[in-house]
Coordinates of C-alpha atoms in Angstrom, one line a residue:
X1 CA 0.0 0.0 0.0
X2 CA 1.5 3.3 -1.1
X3 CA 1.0 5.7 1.9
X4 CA 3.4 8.3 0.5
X5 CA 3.8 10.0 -3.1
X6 CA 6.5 12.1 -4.0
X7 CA 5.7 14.4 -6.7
X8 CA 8.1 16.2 -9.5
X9 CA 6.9 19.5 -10.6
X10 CA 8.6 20.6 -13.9
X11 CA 6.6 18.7 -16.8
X12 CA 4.9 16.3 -14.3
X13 CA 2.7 18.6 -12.3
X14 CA 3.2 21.4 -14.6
X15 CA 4.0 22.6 -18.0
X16 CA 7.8 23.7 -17.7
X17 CA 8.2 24.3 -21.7
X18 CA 4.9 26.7 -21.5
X19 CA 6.9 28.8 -18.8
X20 CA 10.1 28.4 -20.2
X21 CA 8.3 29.8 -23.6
X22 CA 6.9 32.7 -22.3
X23 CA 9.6 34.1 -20.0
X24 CA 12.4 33.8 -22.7
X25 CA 10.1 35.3 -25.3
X26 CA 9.1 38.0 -22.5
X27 CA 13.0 38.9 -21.5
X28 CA 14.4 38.7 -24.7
X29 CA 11.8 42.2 -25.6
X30 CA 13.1 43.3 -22.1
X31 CA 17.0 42.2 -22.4
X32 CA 16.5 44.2 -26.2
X33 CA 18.0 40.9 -27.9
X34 CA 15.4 41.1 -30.8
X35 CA 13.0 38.1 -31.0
X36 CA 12.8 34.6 -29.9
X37 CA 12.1 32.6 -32.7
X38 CA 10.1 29.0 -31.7
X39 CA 13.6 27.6 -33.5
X40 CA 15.8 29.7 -31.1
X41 CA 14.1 28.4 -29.0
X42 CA 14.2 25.0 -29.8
X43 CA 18.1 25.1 -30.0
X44 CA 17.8 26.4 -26.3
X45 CA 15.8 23.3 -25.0
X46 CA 18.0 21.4 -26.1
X47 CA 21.0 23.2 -25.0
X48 CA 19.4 23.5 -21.3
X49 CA 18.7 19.8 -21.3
X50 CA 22.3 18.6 -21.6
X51 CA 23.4 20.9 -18.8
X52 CA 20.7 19.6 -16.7
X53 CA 21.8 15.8 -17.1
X54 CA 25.2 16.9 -17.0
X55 CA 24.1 18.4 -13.2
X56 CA 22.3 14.9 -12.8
X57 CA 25.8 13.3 -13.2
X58 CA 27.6 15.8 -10.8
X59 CA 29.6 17.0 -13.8
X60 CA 28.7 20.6 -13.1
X61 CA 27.5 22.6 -10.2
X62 CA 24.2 24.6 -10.3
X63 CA 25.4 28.3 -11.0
X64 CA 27.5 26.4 -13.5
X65 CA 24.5 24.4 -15.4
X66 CA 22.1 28.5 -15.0
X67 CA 24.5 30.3 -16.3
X68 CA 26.2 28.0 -18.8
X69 CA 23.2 27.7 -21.1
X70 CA 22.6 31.1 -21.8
X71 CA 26.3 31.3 -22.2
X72 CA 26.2 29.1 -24.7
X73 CA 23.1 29.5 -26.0
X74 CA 23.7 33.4 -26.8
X75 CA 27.0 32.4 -27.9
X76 CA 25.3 29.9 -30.6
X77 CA 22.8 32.6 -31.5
X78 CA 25.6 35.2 -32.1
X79 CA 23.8 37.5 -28.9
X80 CA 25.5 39.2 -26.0
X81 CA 27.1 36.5 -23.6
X82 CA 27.5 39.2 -21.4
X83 CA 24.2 39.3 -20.4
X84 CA 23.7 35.9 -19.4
X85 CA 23.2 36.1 -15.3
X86 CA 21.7 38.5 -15.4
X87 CA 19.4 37.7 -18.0
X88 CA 19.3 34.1 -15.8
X89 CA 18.5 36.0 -12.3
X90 CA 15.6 37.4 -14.5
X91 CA 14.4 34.2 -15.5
X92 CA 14.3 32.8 -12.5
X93 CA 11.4 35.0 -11.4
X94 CA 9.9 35.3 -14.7
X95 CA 9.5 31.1 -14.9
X96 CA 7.1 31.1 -12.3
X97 CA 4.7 33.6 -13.9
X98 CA 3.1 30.9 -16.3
X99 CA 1.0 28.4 -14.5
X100 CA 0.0 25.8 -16.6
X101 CA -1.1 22.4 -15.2
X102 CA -0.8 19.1 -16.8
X103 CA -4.0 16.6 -17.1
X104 CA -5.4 18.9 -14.1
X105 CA -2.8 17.8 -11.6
X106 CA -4.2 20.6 -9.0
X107 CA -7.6 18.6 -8.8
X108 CA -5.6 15.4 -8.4
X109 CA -3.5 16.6 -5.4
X110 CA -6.3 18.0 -3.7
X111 CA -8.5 14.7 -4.1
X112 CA -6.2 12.8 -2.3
X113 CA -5.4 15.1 0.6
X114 CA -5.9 12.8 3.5
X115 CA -5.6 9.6 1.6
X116 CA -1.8 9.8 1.2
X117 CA 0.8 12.1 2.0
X118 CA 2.3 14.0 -0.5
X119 CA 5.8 15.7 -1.2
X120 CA 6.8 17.9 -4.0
X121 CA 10.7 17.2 -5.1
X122 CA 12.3 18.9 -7.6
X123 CA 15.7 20.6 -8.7
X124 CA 14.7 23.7 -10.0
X125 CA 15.5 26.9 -8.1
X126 CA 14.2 27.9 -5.2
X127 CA 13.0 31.2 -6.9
X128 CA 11.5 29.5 -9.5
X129 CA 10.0 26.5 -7.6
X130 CA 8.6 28.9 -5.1
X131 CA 6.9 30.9 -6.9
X132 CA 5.4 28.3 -8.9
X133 CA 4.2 26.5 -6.1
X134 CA 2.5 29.4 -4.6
X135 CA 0.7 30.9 -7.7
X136 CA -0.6 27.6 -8.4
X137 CA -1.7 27.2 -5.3
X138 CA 0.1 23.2 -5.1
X139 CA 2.3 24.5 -2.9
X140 CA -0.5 25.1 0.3
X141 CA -1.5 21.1 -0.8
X142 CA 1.5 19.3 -0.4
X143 CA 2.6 18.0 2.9
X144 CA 5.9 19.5 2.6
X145 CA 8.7 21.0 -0.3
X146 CA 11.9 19.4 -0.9
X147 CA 14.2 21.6 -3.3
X148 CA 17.8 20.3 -4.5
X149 CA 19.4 24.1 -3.4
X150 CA 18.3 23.8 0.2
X151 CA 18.9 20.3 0.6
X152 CA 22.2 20.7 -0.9
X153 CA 22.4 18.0 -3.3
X154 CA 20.2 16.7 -6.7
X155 CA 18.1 14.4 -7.7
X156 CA 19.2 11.2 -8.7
X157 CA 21.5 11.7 -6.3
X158 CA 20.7 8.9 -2.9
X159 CA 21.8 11.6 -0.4
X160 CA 18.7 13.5 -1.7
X161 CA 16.3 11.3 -1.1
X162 CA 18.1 9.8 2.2
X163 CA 17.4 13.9 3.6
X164 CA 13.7 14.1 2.3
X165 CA 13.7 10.7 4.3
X166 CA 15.0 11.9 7.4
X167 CA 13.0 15.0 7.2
X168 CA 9.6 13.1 6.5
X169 CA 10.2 10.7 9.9
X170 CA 9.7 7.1 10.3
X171 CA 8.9 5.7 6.9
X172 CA 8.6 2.2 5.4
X173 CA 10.3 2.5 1.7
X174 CA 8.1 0.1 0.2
X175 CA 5.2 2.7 1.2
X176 CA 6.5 5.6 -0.6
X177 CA 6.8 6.1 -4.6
X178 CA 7.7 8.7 -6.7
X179 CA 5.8 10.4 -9.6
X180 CA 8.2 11.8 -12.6
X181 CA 8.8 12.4 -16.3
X182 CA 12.9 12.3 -16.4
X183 CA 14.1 9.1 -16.3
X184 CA 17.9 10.7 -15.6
X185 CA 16.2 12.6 -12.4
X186 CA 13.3 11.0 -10.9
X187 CA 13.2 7.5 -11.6
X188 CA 16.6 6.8 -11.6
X189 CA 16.4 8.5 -8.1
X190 CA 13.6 6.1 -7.0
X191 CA 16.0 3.4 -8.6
X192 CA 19.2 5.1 -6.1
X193 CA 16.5 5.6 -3.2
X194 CA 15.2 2.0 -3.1
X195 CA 11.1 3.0 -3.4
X196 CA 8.7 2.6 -5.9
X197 CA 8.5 3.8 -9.6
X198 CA 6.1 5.4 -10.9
X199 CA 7.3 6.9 -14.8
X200 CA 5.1 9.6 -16.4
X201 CA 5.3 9.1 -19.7
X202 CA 2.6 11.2 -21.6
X203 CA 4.6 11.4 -25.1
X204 CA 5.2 7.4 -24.6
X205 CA 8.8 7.4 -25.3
X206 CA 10.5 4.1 -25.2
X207 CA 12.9 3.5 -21.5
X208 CA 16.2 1.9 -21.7
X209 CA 16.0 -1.4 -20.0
X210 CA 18.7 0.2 -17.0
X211 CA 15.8 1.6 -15.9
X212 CA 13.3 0.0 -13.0
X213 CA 10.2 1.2 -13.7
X214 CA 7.1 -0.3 -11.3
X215 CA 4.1 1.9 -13.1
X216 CA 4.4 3.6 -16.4
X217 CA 1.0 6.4 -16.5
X218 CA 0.6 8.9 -19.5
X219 CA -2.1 10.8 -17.6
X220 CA -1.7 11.8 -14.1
X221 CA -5.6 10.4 -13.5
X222 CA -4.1 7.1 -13.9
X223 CA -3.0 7.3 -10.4
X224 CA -5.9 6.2 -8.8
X225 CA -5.5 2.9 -10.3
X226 CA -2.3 2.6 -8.7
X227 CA -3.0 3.8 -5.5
X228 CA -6.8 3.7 -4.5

């Protein structure tokens, strides 16, 4: 019986690329870099993605990974790289202005309030997590928030999940899961933490088999199968 769920936020719980859309398009009028094309900013995903699993890997540190991108991703596009904290410290805030939910993930954490309890974990910023938890109102839901920077290391990292652990109280592993798109992040975390899997997998993409995988959903309503 799964007593405890915890919950990534970017792309499970909410739309990250709608966010990440709108505040690059919003502080690129702001920053006066001209316009964000959809293929600029297709070239950026992509460029942000490899510094997050190279994060994942402990290959680079945080400021390293925020930075980096635009660094390179202004660099790519022939724009000022001398721009690129502060056009990150600007993003940070600006990523939590679009709320977009995925398969109405607010209804579903507030339906099982009181039926299990439930933990957002994520590696995104503290500025950007926060804010996106409060305007979105998942924040006031959960039964606590567990982010990478205060916790001091990442997800898949063991150590995170051993301090969400500690911090959560006496627990039974095989009572806890975790909820997540990224296989590099979350479930290969749950794989490191010894708890159960549960791999959100809207766009159906095919896993590797290094991968343990106990539940494979491609809408979040598919979670009361699992658990009710």
């Amino acid at each position: 019986m799964i007593k405890i769920i915890l919950w990534d936020i970017d792309d499970t719980l909410l739309d990250f690329h709608a966010a990440e859309r709108e505040a690059i398009k919003k502080l690129f009028g702001q920053f006066r870099l001209g316009e964000c094309t959809d293929e600029m900013l297709a070239r950026y995903s992509a460029i942000n993605r490899s510094y997050w699993k190279r994060l994942e890997l402990g290959e680079l540190t945080k400021p390293q990974v925020l930075i980096g991108r635009f660094r390179d991703f202004f660099e790519s596009e022939g724009l000022d790289v001398g721009c690129a904290e502060a056009f990150n410290e600007a993003y940070q805030v600006c990523l939590g202005d679009t709320i977009v939910f995925r398969d109405d993930s607010y209804n579903i954490i507030n339906s099982l309030r009181g039926k299990v309890k439930q933990y957002a974990v994520s590696n995104g910023t503290i500025i950007a997590q926060t804010k996106k938890l409060r305007l979105s109102g998942l924040g006031e839901l959960m039964d606590g928030i567990f982010l990478s920077e205060q916790l001091g290391v990442e997800k898949p990292n063991v150590e995170f999940f051993d301090k969400v652990f500690e911090a959560i109280g006496q627990i039974d592993k095989s009572e806890i899961m975790i909820v997540g798109d990224s296989l590099s992040s979350d479930i290969k975390g749950g794989n490191n933490a010894g708890i159960r899997i549960c791999w959100y997998n809207p766009a159906k993409v095919q896993a590797t088999p290094e991968y343990r995988i106990d539940y494979e959903i491609t809408d979040l309503h598919e979670i009361y199968d699992i658990i009710l």
